[in-house]
Short mmCIF file of N, CA and C in Angstrom, two decimals:
data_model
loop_
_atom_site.label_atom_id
_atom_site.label_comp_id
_atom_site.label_asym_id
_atom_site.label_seq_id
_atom_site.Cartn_x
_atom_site.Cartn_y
_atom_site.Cartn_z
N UNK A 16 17.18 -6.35 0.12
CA UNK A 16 18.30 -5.94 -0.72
C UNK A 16 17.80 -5.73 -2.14
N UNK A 17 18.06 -4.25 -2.71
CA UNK A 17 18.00 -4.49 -4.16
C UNK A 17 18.67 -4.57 -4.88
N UNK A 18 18.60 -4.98 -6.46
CA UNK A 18 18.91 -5.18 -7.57
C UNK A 18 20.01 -4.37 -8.15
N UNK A 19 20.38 -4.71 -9.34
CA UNK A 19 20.92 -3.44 -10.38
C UNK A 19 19.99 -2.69 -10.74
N UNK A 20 20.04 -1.31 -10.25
CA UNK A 20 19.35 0.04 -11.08
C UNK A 20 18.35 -0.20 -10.50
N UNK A 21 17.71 -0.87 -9.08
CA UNK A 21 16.59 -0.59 -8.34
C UNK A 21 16.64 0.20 -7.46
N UNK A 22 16.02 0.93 -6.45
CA UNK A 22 15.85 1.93 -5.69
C UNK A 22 14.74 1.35 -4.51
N UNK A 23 15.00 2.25 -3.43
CA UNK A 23 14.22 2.17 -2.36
C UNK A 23 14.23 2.96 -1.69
N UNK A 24 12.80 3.89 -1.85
CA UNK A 24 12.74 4.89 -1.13
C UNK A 24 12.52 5.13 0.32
N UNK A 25 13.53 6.33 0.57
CA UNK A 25 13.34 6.19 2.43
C UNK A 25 12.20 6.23 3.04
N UNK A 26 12.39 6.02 4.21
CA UNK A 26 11.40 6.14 5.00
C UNK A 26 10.94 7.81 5.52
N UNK A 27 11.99 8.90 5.10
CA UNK A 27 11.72 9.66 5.32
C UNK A 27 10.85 10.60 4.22
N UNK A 28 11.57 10.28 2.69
CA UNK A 28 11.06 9.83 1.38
C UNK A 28 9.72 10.12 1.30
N UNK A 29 9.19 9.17 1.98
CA UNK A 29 7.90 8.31 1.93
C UNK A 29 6.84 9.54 2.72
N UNK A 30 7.32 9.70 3.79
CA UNK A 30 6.67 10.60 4.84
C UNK A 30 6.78 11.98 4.52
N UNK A 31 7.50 12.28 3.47
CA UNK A 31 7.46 13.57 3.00
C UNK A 31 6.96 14.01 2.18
N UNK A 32 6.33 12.85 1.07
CA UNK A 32 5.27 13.04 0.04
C UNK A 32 4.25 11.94 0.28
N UNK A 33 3.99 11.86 1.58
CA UNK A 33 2.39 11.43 1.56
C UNK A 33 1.61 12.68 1.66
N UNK A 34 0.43 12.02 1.66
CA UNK A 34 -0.84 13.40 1.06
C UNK A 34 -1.56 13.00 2.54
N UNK A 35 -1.80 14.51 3.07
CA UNK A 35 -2.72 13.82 4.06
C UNK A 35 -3.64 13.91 3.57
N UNK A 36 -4.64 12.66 4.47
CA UNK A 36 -6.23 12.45 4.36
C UNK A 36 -6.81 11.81 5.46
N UNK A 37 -7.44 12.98 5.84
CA UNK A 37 -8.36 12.92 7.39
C UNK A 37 -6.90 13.15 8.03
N UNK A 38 -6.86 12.58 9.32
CA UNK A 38 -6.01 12.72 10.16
C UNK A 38 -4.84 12.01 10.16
N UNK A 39 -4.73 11.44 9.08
CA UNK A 39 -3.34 10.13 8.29
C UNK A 39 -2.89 10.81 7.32
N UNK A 40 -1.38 10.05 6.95
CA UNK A 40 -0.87 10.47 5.94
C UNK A 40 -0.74 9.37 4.38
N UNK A 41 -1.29 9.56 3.84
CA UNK A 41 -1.38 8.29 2.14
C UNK A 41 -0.17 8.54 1.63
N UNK A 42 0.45 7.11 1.49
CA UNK A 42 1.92 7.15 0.43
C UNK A 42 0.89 5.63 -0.38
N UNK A 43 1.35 6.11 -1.63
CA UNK A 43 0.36 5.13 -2.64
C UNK A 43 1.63 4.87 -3.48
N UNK A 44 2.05 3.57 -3.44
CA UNK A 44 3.12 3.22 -4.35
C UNK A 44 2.45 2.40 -5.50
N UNK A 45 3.12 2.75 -6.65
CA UNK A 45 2.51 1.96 -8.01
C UNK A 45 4.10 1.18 -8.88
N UNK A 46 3.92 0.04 -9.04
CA UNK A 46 4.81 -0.62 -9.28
C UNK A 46 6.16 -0.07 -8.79
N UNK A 47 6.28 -0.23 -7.86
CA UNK A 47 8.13 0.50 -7.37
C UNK A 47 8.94 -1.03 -7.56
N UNK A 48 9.95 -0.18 -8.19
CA UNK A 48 10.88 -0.94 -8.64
C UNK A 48 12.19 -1.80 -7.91
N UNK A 49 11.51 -2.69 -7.13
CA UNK A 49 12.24 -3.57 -6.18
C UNK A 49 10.70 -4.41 -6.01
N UNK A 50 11.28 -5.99 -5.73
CA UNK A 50 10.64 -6.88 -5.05
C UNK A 50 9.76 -6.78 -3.79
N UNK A 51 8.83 -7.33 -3.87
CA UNK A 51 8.08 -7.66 -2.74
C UNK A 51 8.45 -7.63 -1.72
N UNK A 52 9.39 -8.52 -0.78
CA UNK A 52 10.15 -8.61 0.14
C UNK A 52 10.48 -7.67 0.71
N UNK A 53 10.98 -6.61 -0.36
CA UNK A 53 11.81 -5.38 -0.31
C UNK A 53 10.32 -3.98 0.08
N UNK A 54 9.11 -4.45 -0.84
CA UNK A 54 8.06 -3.67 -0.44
C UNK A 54 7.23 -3.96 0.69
N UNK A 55 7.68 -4.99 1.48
CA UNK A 55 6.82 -5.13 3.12
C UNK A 55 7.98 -4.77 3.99
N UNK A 56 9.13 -4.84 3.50
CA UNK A 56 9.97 -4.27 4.67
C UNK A 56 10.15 -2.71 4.96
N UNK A 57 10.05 -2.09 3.56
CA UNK A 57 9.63 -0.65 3.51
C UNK A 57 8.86 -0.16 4.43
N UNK A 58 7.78 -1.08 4.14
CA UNK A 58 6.09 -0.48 4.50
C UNK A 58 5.98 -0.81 6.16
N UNK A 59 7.15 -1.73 7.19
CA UNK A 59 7.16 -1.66 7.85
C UNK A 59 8.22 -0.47 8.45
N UNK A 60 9.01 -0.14 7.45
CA UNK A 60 9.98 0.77 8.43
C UNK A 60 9.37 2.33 8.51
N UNK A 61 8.70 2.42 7.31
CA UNK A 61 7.64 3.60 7.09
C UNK A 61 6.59 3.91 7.79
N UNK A 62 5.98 3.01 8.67
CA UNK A 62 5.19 3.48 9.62
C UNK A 62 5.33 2.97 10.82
N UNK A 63 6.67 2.51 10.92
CA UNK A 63 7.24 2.44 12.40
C UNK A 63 7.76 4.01 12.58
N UNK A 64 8.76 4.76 11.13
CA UNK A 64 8.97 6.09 11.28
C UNK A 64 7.69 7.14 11.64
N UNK A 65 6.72 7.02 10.99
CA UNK A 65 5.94 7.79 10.77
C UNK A 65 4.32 6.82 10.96
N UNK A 66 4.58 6.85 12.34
CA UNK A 66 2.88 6.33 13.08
C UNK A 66 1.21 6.49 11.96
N UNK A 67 1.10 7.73 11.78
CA UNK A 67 0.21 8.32 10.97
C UNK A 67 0.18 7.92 10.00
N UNK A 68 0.83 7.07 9.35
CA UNK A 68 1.16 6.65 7.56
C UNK A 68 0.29 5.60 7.37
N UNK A 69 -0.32 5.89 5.98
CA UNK A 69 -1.10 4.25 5.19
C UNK A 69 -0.21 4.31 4.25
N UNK A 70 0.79 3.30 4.53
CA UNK A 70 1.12 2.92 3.20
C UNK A 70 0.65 1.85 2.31
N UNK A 71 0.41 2.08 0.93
CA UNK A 71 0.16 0.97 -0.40
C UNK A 71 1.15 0.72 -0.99
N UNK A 72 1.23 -0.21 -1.48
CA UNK A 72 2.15 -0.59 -2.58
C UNK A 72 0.92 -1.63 -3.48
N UNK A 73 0.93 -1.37 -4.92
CA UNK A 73 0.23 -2.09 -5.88
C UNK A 73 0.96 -2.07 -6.68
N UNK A 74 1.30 -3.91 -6.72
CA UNK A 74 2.56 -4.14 -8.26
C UNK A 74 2.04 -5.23 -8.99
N UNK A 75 2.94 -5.39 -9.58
CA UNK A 75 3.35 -7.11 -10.44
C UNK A 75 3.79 -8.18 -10.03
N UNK A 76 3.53 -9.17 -9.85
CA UNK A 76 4.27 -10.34 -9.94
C UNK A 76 4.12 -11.37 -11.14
N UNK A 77 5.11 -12.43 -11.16
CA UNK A 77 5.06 -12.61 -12.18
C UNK A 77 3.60 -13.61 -12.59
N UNK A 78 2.96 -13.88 -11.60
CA UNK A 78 1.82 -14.73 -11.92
C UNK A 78 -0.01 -13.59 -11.72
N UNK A 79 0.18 -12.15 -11.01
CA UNK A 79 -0.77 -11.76 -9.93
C UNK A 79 -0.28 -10.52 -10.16
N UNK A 80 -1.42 -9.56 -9.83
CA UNK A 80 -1.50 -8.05 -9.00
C UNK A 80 -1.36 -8.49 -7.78
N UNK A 81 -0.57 -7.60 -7.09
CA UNK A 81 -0.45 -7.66 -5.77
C UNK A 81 -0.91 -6.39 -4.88
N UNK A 82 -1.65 -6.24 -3.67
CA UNK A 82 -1.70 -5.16 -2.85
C UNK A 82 -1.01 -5.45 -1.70
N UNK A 83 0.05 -4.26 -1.10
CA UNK A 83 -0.24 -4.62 0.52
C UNK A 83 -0.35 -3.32 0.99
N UNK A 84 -0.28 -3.40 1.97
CA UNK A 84 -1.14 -2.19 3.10
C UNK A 84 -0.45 -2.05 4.67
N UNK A 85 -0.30 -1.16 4.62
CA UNK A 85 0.33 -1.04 6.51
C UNK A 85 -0.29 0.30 6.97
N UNK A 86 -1.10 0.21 7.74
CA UNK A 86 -1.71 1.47 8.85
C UNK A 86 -0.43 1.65 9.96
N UNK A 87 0.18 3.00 10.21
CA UNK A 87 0.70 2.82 11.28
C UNK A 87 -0.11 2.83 12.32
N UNK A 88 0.63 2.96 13.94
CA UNK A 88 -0.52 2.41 15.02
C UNK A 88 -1.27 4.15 15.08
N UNK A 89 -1.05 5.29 15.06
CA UNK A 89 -1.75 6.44 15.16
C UNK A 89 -2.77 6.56 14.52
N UNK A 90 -2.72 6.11 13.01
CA UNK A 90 -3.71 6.01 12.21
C UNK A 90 -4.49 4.48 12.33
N UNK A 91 -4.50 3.81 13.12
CA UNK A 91 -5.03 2.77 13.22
C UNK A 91 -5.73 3.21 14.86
N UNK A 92 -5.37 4.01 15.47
CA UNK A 92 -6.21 4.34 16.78
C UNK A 92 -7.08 5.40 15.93
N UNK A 93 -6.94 5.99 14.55
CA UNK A 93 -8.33 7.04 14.23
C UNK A 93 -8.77 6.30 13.18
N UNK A 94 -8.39 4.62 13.33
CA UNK A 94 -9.92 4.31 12.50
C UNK A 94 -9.60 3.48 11.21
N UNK A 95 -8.99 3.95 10.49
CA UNK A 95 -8.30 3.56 9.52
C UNK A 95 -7.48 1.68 9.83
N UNK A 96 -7.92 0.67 8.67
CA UNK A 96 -7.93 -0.26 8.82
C UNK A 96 -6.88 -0.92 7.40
N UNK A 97 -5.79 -0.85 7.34
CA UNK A 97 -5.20 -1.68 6.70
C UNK A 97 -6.13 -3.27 5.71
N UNK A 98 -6.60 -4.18 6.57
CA UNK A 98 -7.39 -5.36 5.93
C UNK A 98 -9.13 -4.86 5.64
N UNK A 99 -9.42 -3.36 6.23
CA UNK A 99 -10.80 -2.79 5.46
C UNK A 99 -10.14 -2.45 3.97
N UNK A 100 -9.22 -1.62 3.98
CA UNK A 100 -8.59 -0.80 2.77
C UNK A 100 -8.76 -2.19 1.63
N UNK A 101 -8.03 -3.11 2.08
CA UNK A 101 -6.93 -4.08 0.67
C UNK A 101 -8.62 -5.15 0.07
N UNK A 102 -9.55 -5.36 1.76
CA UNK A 102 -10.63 -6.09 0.89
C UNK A 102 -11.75 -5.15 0.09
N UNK A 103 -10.85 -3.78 0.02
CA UNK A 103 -12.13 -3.07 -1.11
C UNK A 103 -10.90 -2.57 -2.10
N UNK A 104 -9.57 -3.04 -2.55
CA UNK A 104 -9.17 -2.71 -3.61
C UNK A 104 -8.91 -4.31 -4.14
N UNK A 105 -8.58 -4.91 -3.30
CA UNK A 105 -8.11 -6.28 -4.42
C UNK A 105 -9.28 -6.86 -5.24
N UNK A 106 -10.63 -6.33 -5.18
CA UNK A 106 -11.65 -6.97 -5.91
C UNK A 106 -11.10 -5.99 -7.23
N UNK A 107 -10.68 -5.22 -6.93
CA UNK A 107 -10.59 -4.35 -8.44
C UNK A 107 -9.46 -5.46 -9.30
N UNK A 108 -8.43 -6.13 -8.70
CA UNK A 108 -7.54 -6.92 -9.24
C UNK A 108 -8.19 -8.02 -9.51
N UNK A 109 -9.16 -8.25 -9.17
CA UNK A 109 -10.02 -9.57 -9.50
C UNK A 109 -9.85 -10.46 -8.47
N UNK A 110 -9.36 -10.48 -7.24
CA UNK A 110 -9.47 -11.56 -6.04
C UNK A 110 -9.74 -10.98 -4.93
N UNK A 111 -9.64 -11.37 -3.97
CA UNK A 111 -9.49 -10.79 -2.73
C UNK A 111 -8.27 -10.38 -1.48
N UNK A 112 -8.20 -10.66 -0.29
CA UNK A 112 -7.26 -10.02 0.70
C UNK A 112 -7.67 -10.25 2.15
N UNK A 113 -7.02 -9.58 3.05
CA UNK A 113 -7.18 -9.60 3.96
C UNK A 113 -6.52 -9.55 4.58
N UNK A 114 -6.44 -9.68 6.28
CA UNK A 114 -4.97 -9.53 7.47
C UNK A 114 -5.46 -8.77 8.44
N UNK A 115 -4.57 -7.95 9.36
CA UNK A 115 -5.11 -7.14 10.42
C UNK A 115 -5.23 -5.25 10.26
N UNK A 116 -5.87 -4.77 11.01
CA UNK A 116 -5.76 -3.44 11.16
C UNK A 116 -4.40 -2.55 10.69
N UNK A 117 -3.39 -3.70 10.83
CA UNK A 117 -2.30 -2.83 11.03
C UNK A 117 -1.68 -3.75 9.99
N UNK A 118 -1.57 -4.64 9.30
CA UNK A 118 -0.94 -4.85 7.94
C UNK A 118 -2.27 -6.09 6.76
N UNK A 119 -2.27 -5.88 5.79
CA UNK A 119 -2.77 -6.88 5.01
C UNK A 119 -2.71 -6.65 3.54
N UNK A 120 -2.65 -7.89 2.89
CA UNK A 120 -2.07 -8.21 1.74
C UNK A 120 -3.33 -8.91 0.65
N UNK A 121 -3.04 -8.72 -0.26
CA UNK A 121 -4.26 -9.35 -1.48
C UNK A 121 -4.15 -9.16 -2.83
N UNK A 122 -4.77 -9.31 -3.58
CA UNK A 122 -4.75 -9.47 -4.93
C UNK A 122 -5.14 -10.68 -5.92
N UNK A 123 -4.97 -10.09 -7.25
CA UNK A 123 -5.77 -10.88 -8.20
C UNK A 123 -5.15 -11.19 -9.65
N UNK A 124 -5.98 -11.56 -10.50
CA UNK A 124 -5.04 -11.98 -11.79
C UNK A 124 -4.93 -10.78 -12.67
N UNK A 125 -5.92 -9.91 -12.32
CA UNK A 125 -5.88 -8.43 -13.11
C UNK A 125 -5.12 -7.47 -12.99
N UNK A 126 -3.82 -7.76 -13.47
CA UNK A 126 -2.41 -6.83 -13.75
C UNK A 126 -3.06 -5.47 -14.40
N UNK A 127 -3.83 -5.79 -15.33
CA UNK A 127 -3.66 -4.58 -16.14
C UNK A 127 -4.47 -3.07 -15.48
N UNK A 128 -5.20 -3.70 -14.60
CA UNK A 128 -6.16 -3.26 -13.32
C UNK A 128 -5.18 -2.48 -12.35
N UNK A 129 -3.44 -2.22 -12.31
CA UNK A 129 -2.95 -2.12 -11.37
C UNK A 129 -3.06 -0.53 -10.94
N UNK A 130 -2.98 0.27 -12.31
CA UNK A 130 -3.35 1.68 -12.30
C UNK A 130 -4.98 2.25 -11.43
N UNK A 131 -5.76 1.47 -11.96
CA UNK A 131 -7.04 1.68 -11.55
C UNK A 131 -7.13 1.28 -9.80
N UNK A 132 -6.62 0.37 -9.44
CA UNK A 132 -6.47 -0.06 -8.31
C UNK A 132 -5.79 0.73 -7.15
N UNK A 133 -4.35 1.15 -7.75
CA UNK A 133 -4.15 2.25 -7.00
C UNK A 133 -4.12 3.54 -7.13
N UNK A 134 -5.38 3.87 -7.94
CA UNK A 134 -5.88 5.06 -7.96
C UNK A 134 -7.20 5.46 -7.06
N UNK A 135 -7.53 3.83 -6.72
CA UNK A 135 -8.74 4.17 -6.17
C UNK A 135 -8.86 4.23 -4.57
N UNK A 136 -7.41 4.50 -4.27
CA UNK A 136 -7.24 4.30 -2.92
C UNK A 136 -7.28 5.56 -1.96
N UNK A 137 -7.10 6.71 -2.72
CA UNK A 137 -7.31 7.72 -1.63
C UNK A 137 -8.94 8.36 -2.15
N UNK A 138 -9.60 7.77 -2.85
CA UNK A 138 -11.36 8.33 -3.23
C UNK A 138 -11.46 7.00 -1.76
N UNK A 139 -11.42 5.81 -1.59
CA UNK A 139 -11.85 5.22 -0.25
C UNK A 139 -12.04 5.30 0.65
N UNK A 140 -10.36 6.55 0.97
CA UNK A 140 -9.89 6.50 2.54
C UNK A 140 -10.87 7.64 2.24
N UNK A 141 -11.45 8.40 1.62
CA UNK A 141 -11.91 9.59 1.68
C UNK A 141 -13.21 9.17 2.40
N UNK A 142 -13.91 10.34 3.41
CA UNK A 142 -15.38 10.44 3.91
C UNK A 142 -16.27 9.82 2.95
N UNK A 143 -17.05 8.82 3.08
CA UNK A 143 -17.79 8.22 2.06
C UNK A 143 -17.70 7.56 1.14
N UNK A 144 -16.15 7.47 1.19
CA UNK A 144 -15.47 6.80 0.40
C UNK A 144 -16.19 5.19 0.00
N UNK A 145 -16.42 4.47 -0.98
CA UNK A 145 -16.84 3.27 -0.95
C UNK A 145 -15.85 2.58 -2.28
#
């Protein structure tokens, strides 16, 4: 549930401005304006809609940067790894991460890192990406 003057974008939303890359589709969220709670339930209804989807979300909390990550299962049968993705961006937040193929979560004390962090997420998923 959100807030006053928060938003939550659909699931269709989501699947309509991801970018593909390789054979998946990237939705890269940067501080969206609703809670946590509210950003893993998204990220599950978003690639239950849309199999092919990596979704990110990289925000704030009030102590931490936060990452999480959901591969749907299509893009997780071509490869693409949700807990590969989050343990090569949360070092950018200054900690680490982890979880399964198909969802994982991480982060660090480096808020100000949050731009850089989720910018560096579709140069990764990219061929050669490191």
């Amino acid at each position: 549930m959100t807030g006053p003057g928060e938003t939550c974008v659909s699931a269709s939303q989501v699947a309509a401005s991801a970018k593909a890359v390789g054979s998946a589709k990237l939705y890269v969220a940067r501080e969206p304006p609703f809670g946590e709670d509210q950003i893993i339930a998204q990220g599950e209804k978003c690639v239950a809609a849309e199999p092919a989807l990596i979704y990110v979300s990289v925000f704030s909390t009030p102590k931490s940067a936060r990452v999480v990550c959901f591969v749907g299962p299509s893009a997780t049968k071509a490869g693409y790894s949700a807990s590969e993705l989050v343990k090569k961006v949360a070092p950018i937040l200054g900690g680490s991460g982890g979880g399964s193929p198909a969802f994982a979560q991480g982060g660090g004390p480096l808020v100000d890192k949050i731009a850089e962090a989720a910018g560096s997420v579709e140069r990764l998923l990219s061929p050669g990406g490191s």
